[in-house]
Amino acid sequence: MRFGILGPLDVRAPDGTPLDPGGPRPRALLTLLLLEAGRTVPAARLIDGLYGDEPPAGAANALQSQVSRLRKRLGLDIEATPAGYRLTVGPDDVDVHRFERLAAEGERSLSSGDPSLASALLGEALGLWRGPALTDLPAAFGSRLDEIRLTAAQSRIEAELALGSGGGLVPELRELIAAHPLSERLYGQLMRALHTDGRPAEALAVYEEVRRVLADELGADPSAELSALHMELLRGREPARGRGVPAQLTRFVGRTDELSRIDALLAGSRLVTLTGPGGAGKTRLAAEAARDRAGVCWAELAPLADGEQMPYALLAALGVREGFRGPQGDPVARLIDALEGRDVLLVLDNCEHLVDDAARTAVVLLGACPGLRILATSREALGITGEALCPVPPLAAGPAARLFMDRAAAVRPDAGLHARVEAVHGICEALDGLPLAIELAAARLRTLTVDELAARLGDRFRLLSRGDRTKAPRHRTLRAVVEWSWELLDEEERDLARRMAVFAGGSSGGATLAAVEAVCGVPYPEDLLASLTEKSFLEAAGGRYRMLQTIRAFCAEHLADEGELPRLRDAHAAYFQGLAARAEPYLRGGGQLPRLAALGAEQDNLSAALRHLVRTDPRAALRLMADLSWFWRLRGLHGAHVPLARELLAALGDEPPQDLAEEYVLCVINTVTGEGDDPREPERLARAEAVLASRDHALRRPFVVVLWSVAYGPQHAVQERVRRQVGEAPWGLALLDVGLGFQEWFAGRPVTSQEHFERALDGFRATGDRWGMANCLDPLGMFADWRGDRERALALLDEGLAHVAALEAPEETADLLHRRAYVLLHQGQLRDAADHFTRAAAMARTAAVPDKVASARRGLGDVARIGGDTEHARVHYEAALELCAANWFSVGETVRTLIGLGRTALAVSRPDEARDWFEQGLALCDGPTRALELADTAEALASVAQGPREAAVLLGAGAGLRGRALAGDPDVAPVAARVRAALTTETYEKAFEEGRAMRSAAVSRR
């Protein structure tokens, strides 16, 4: 089938027969799906597009019905996904996607110097328009397409101008200017078209026209580019586009912010220098910044061996030729003569090896030539008064991936990279986002798969050793790029750069000044660090010095060659072990935030130190892992260290080292995933339990009790020995109340449970521990929700969220968002509840806690079901079941998910299926700690009970097991109301009290 939305909606069968989608709503729905052909469109976006800011009640159901009717009417494949709906059609079957592809190809052809092909492609793209786009949607939806259409039209005109067209473009340009009276690019094109057509007076009049329009409408003057074009025409010169800028053969990707910054800097400064490491793309960025400017002169300095050649290179770039008698006079004086009275942008590319000569020449020329501006590229600044710097950092993740896929498509169009976006991002991150490295890596896809390429990046200098033969030798390979920078360093700078490689790379790598001094053995290294930063060998930010991974790998080779690596690794591990040991005691009190920030900043260095100690000094490694365990717990980093914990445990053997029993137990806990992936896990846990049981006194690290209970259930935190292990310190006593609070909660005694959590909250407030306060506010908010006091519940949970936000604790944030979502759900705020569950799932993924991702997916299922969307509810519940692992937490989650599936079946009038789901959940409630799950199951079974009295008994059992009935629960309240209506008050109350008195075993048998 073919679809057209660039004009009135047009649907055609494969044989060309027009098809009618139906009325306004189906047409709008189809248009919204076509805009994202082949991709999922969130249901919320579809609802917004169909109904605006005030959707009707049951909008999700209405959307589902509209989708169903559209499927049947046109025979379309519209797939329901957990996130929304996807129309399965190819992009080229929809005119808007063909237009965007052709327009992009046309832009690339224009940028690469092929105006003929650009004109053809852009003309074909614009020919797809049949009128205003997206006529079945509000006007705002079409604004982006209108902008792309205008850009494509301007680019096609640019291509025609490059091919020599003139007068034939004037009517079209006048029409476009009438529609877009503030577009300076259109006015400039009109001036050039008139000039080409032999109408210079009219071209100059257009400038006066635009000057008046801009003054009247915006109170502004024409841009520097338009003014420069005006001056060229006044002088009778042929206007040129990007004069002197080397033609580019590939599409420019990203750097929008840098281009804007360069424009702003050139408007206010006569010397702008782009600085950054080798391979960052400074030359290409300078070319793009200069491409559309008048009066550009490009001078490539890389081939020059010494500064004396520079003036002659600039004369050649300006087109000044020697006479028959050879050189005539001082070359600098001749440069000044050539530039005098001209408005020129002189690009000095690759100044770093001649930086002093480039600085002296620039000062002389700028002082003598008022119309001159200089745009320089260099790995360090020229250091001239008045110089404006524009750092060119590596590409951000998104543009880096786009660059990789763009260059890969040129060598291997069938690579299927759009399905491997995560792998592409990993490659680009490993290559620091350096454009040169990314381009060299993409070229290797001629012979390697994406996975093979990623696996070989550890040997990046060998892998990326085959570059463009036409490039200068120092730009052909990755090693050559870094080698060029290395040769520009002096001996002291090389010594420090080499030793800096011992610090970890990555986002939390690098080092502080104190760490550099302590580990590298260089006293007062400030000046050397500043020099290495100025030469783009280091990045300095927030008091830290960091190397790009590529530079670090190069320096590491030199470090190994010098034989310094073992000594520096020992010094590195000792420094960071001391840092962790000093921070650990402060992680559970009012001073925890700065310590957490310090450890977070050193996360990669701490992991590197731990890896080194595991292999060289297991006792020291055990102490370091213990010092980091609570930090990992707060920041959701435990999962990343499981393999290292298992390696350390293997090195230690079956018995804890002397005086390190607590540390040994923590190491065992750090090996646990809860996924049953290690057959030796039960044996290790039993051994650790025996070690912990032998500690019948206050622990040096009382948080061991918390981590033990998290891994195996809160019941482990209330054994008699725990009372002695937590000690008499305020933090330990508050922790004991938390354990007792959980015990009372699970036993169905919410009143006494609340008392324990309130006392614990007071204790944690006294210590200043935000983690402790948040973990008390969570259940206290739940109890308020149970009582129907929603405002109090939200206030308590919001305070908890403020604490975990300060801690940057993803798992606790997921818990509190999940709890808050259910309060919102109980208030009927379905959309806000869904947003909270979605954010909770994202946080749980960050912390690598699949059980809590499952919990959030179950919550999304509840939102969809209560909102009437049973199809999506089932999808969410099934996804939640797949995520549940084999641990104590997942049993309860599995029970509640099975209940959700049962309620979904009941919503579509399948009571037998519903009962089957409920009974599956009931079968899992087989232990003394499952009273809460059994309460939920009893209330669910009430909805399919044989008669109203049986239902009343089950409702009473739920309230009894939990310790109270839930106020305003959207699932339980309607059942209770229906049962009350079917029975007399006396009969209902008697049956309810009968159920409340039942024990767990009696409910299970019922």
XYZ file of C-alpha atoms in Angstrom, residues 412 447-457 463:
13
model
C 28.361 -1.620 4.188
C 35.285 -6.910 6.721
C 34.187 -7.117 10.388
C 30.816 -7.454 12.082
C 29.793 -4.961 14.753
C 30.492 -7.499 17.517
C 33.916 -8.358 16.072
C 34.781 -4.683 15.857
C 33.722 -4.055 19.467
C 35.709 -7.055 20.716
C 38.917 -5.773 19.092
C 38.861 -2.205 20.415
C 42.727 -2.067 14.507
